[in-house]
Short mmCIF file of C-alpha atoms and ligand atoms in Angstrom, two decimals:
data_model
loop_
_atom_site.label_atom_id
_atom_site.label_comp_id
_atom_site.label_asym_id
_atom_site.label_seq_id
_atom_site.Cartn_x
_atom_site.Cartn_y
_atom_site.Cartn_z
CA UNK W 1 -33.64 174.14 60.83
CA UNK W 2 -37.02 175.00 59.91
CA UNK W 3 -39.28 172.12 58.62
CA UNK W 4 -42.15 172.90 56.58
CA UNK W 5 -45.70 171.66 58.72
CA UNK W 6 -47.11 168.81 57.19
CA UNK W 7 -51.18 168.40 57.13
CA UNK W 8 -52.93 165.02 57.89
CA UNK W 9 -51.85 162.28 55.63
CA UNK W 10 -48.60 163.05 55.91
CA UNK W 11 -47.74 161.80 59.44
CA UNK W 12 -44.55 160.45 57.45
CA UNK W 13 -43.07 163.68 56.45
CA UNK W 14 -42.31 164.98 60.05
CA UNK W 15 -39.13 165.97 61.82
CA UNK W 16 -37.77 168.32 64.17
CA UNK W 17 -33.85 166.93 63.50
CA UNK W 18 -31.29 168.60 61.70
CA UNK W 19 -29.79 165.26 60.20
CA UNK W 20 -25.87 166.98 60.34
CA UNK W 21 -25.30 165.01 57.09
CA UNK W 22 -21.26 166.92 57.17
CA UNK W 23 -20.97 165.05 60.20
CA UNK W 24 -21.36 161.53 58.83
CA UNK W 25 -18.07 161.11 57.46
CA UNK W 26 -16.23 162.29 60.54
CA UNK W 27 -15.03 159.22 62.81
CA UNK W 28 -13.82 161.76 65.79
CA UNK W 29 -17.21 163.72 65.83
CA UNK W 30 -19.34 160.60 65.41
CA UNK W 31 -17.29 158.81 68.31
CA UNK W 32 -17.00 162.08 70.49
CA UNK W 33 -21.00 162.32 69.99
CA UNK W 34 -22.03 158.86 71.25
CA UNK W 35 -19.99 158.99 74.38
CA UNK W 36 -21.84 162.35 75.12
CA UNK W 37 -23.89 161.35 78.04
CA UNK W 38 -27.13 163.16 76.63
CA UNK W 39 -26.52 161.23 73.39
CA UNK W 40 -30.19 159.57 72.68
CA UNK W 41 -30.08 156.03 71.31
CA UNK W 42 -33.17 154.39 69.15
CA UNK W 43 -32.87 150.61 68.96
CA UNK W 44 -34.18 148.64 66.33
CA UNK W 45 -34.37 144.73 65.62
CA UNK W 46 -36.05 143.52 61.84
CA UNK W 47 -38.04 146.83 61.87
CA UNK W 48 -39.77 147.09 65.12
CA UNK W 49 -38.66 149.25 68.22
CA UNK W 50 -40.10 150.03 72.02
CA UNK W 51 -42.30 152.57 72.98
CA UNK W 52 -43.83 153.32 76.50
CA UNK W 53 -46.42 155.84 77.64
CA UNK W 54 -50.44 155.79 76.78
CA UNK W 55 -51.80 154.42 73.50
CA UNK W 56 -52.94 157.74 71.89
CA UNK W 57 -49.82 159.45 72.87
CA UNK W 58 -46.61 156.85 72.20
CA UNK W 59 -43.09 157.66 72.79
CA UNK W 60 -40.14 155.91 71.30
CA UNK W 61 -37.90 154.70 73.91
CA UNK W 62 -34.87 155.89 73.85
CA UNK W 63 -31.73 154.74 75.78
CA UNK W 64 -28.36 156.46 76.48
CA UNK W 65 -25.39 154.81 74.47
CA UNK W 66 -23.89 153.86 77.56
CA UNK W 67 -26.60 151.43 78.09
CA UNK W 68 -27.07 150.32 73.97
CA UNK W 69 -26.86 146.63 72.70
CA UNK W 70 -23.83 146.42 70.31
CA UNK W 71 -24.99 146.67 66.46
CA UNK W 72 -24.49 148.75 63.65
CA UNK W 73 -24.93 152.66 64.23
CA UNK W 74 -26.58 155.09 61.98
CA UNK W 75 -26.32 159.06 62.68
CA UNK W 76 -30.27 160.16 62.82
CA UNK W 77 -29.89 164.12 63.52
CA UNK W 78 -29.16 166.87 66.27
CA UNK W 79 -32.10 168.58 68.11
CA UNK W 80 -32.13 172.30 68.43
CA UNK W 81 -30.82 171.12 72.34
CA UNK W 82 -27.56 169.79 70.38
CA UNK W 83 -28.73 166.13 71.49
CA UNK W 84 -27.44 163.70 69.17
CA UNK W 85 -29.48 161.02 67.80
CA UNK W 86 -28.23 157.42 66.79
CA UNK W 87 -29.88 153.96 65.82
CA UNK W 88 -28.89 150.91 66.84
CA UNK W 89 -29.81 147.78 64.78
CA UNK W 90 -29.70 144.59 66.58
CA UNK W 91 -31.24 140.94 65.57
CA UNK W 92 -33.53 141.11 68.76
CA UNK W 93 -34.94 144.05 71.05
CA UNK W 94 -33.65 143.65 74.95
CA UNK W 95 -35.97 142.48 77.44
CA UNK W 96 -38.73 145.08 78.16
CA UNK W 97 -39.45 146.57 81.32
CA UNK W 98 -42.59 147.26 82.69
CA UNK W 99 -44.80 149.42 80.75
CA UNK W 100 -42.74 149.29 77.70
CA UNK W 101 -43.81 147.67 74.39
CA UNK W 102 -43.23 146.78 71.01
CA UNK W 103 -44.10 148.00 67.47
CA UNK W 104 -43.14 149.24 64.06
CA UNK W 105 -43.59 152.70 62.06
CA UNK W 106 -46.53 151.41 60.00
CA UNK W 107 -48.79 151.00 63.30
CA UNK W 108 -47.31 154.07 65.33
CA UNK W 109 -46.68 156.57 62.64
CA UNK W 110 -49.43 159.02 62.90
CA UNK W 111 -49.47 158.54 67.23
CA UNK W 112 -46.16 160.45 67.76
CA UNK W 113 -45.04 163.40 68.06
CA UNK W 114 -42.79 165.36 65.34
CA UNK W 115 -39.23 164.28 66.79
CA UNK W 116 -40.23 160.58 67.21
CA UNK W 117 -42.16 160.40 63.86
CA UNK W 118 -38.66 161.80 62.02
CA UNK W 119 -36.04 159.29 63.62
CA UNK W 120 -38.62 156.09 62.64
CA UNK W 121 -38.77 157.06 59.63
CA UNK W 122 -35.27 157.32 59.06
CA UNK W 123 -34.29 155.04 60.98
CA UNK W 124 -36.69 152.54 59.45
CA UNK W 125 -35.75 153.48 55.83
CA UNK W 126 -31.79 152.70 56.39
CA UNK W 127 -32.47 149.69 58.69
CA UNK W 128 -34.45 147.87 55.89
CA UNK W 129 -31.71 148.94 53.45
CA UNK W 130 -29.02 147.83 55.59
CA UNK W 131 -30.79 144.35 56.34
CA UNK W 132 -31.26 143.72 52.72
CA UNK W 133 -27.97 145.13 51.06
CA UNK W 134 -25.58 143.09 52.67
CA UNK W 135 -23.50 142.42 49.21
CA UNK W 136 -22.21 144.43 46.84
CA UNK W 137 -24.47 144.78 43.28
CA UNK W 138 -21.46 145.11 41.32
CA UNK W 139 -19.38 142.15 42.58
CA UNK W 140 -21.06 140.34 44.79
CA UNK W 141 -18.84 140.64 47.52
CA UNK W 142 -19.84 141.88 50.85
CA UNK W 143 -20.02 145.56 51.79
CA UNK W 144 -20.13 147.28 54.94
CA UNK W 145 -22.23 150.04 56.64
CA UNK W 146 -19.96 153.48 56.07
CA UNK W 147 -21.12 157.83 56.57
CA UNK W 148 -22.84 156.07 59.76
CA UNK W 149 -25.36 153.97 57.80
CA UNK W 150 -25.67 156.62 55.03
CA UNK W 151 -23.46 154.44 52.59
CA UNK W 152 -22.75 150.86 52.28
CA UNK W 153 -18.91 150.46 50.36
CA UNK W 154 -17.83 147.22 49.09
CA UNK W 155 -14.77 145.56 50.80
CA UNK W 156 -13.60 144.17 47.83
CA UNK W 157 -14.17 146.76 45.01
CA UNK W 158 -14.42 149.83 47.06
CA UNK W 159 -18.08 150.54 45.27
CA UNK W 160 -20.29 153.10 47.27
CA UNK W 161 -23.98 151.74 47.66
CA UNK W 162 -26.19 154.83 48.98
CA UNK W 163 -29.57 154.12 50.19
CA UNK W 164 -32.27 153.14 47.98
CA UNK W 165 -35.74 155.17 47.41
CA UNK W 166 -38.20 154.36 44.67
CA UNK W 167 -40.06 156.65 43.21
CA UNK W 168 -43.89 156.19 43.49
CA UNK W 169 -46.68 158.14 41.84
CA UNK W 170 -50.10 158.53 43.70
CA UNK W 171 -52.80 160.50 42.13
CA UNK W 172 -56.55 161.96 42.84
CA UNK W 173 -58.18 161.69 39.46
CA UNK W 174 -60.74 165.18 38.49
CA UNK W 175 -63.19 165.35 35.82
CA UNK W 176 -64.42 168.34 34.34
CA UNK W 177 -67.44 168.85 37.23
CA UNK W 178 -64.87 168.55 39.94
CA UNK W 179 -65.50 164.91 40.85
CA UNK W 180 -63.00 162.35 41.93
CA UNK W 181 -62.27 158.77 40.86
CA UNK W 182 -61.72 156.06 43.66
CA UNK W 183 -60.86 153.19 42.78
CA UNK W 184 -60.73 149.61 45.22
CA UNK W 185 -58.13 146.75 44.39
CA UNK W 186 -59.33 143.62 44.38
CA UNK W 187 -57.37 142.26 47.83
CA UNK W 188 -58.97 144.82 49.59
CA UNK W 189 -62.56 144.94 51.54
CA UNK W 190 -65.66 145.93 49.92
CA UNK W 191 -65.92 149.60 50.42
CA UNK W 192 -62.56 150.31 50.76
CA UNK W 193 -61.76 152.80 48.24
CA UNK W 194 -58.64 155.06 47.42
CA UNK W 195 -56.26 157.10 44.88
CA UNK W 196 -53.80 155.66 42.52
CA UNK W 197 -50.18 154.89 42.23
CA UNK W 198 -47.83 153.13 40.77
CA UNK W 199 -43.75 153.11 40.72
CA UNK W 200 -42.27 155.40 37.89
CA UNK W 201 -40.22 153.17 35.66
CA UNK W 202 -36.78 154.57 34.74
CA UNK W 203 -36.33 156.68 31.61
CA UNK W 204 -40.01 158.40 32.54
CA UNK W 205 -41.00 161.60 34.29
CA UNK W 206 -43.33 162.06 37.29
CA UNK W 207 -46.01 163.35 34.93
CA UNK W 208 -45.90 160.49 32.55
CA UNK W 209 -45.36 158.12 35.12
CA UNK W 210 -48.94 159.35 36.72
CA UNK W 211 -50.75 158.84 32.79
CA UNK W 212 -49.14 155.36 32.17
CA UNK W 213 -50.55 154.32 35.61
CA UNK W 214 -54.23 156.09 35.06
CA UNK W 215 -54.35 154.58 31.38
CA UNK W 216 -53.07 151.01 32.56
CA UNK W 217 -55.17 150.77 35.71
CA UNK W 218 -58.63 152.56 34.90
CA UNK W 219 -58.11 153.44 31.30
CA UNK W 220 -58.62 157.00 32.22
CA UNK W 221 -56.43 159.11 29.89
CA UNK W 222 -55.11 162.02 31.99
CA UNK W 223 -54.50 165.53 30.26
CA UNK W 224 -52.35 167.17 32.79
CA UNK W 225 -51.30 166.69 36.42
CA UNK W 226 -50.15 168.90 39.43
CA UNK W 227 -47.96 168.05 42.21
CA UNK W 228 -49.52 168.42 45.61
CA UNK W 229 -47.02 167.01 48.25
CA UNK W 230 -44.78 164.36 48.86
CA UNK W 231 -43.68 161.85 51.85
CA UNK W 232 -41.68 158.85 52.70
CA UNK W 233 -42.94 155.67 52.47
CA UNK W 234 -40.39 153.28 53.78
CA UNK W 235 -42.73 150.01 53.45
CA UNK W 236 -40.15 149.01 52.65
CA UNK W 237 -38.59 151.84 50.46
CA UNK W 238 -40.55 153.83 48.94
CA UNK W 239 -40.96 158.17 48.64
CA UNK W 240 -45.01 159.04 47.67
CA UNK W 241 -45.08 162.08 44.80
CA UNK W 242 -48.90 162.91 45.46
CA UNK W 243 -50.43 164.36 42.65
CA UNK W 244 -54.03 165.76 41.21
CA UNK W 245 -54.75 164.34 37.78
CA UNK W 246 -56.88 166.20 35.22
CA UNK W 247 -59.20 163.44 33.45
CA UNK W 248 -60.41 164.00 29.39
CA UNK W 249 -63.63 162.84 30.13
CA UNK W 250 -65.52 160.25 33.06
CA UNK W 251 -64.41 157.39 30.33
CA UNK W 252 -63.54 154.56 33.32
CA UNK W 253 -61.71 150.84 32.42
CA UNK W 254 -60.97 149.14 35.13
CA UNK W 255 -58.23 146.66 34.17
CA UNK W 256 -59.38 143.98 36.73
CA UNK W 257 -56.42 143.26 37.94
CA UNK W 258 -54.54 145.98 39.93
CA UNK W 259 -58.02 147.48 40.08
CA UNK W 260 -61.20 145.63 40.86
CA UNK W 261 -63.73 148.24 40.65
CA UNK W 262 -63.84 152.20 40.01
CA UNK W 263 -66.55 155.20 41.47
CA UNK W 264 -66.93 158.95 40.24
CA UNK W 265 -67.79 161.43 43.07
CA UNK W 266 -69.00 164.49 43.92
CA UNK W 267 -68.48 166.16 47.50
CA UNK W 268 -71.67 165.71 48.25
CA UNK W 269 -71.41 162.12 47.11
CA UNK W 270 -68.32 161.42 49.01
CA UNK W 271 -69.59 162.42 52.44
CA UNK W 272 -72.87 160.78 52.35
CA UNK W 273 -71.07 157.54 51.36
CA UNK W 274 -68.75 158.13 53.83
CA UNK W 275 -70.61 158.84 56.42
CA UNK W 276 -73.44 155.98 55.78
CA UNK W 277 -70.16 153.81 55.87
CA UNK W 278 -70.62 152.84 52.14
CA UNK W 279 -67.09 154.16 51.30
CA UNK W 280 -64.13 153.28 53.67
CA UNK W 281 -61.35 156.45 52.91
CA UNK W 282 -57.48 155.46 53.63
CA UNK W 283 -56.15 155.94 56.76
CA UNK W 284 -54.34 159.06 57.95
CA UNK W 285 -51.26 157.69 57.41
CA UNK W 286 -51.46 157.98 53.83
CA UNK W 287 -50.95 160.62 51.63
CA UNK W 288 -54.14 159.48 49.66
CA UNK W 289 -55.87 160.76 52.66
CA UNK W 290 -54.23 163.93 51.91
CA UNK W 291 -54.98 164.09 48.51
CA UNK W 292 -58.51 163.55 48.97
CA UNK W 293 -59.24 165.89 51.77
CA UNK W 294 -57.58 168.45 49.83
CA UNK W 295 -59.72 167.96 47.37
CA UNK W 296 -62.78 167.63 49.25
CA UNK W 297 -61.79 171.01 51.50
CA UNK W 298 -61.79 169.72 54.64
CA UNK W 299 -61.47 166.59 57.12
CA UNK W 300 -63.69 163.44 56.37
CA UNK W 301 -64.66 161.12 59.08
CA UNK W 302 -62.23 161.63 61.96
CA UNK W 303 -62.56 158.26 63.22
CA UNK W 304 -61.68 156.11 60.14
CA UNK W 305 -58.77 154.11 60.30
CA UNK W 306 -57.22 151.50 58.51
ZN1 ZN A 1 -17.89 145.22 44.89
#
């Protein structure tokens, strides 16, 4: 399987699995594959997992299913070894041994490597689902985890549930002299600034999706827009649709709400704010952090994180 490199800012679009989706529906391969003794098990309890080794450099701990709590199992991928990869969701992580901790996706997502970046991300995607799709939409009565943890069918109506993603736009705005609109939101810390998004609504298209949000949250009225890149964003379910968004004019209304304040800038502009700390950029787990260094042509302030 070949997997298209991602750039920085989209830590969340790695993998080095082949997720051997025609295997999910076959009880004798799924059971033959667990009891494989080189069969690699991820365990996960309300969205955190373990992970040993230095700071800079985590790695998910991973156990063999011999030695795996009891809890529902979801089919991650096969390696290019032919190691299979499950989850495990339990209500609470066993006791760790020394030199092992805890955390979630959100804090270890851009510190691992391709492999482990790929299975939390999946893995953290259907565990949220799972956790909060216990009943069935159409009749209320309970379903249960089926296509290990790709589906969710209802025991009394035989409904399939598949896993949920929402849509979510997330745009640099351009003027006509190549400068870029930041915007901050009012919960956030002065000088934090970044793109826009929004959740497309249904019945609309990515590219209308990205002018409703402009128009709504900065008054900017956008004449045309070109997808960049996408990743997952399973906080708690979404999939980011970056975007660069051509602006009529510099015409800025911030609508004081979703949007507290709103900055034009050049490249020049950018990196002296940024590096005289007047501008704090997203963090490299975004894709806004893509989007802008795209834009911009290179890296901006290594060291920035948040
Ligand atoms: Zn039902």
């Amino acid at each position: 399987m070949i997997h298209p490199k991602p750039a920085v800012g989209q830590a969340l679009a790695r993998s080095a699995l082949d997720r051997a989706a025609e295997h999910r529906l076959d009880q004798a391969w799924l059971d033959e594959a667990w009891k494989e003794p080189r069969t690699r098990v991820l365990v996960l309890a309300q969205g955190r997992v373990q992970w040993s080794g230095p700071e800079h450099e985590p790695r998910l701990v991973l156990i063999g299913s011999a030695d795996a709590p009891e809890g529902e199992r979801y089919l991650l991928g096969v390696d290019p070894d032919g190691v299979t990869y499950f989850a495990v969701a339990v209500d609470t992580l066993p006791e760790a041994a020394e030199g092992i901790r805890e955390a979630q996706l959100y804090t270890l997502g851009t510190l691992l490597d391709d492999r482990d970046a790929g299975l939390l991300v999946h893995a953290t995607g259907l565990h949220h689902w799972h956790r909060t799709h216990r009943f069935c939409a159409r009749c209320g009565q309970p379903s249960e985890i089926a296509a290990a943890g790709h589906v969710r069918r209802c025991v009394a109506c035989g409904t399939e549930h598949y896993p949920r993603t929402d849509p979510a736009v997330i745009m640099l705005v351009l003027d006509a002299d190549d400068r870029c609109l930041l915007g901050r939101q009012p919960s956030w810390p002065d000088k934090r600034f970044s793109t826009f998004a929004g959740f497309v609504e249904p019945g609309e298209s990515l590219e209308q999706a990205v002018a409703r949000e402009l128009h709504e949250e900065v008054g900017v009225v956008a004449t045309s827009s070109v997808y960049v890149a996408s990743q997952p964003w399973p906080f708690p379910s979404s999939l980011m649709l970056g975007f660069f968004a051509y602006a009529a004019d510099d015409r800025v209304h911030v609508d004081g709400e979703e949007i507290a304040e709103a900055q034009w800038f050049s490249r020049e502009q950018l990196k002296d704010a940024v590096a005289a700390s007047e501008v704090v950029l997203p963090g490299a787990l975004s894709i806004a952090r893509h989007l802008i260094e795209k834009w911009y042509g290179a890296p901006l302030d290594e060291n920035n994180h948040w």
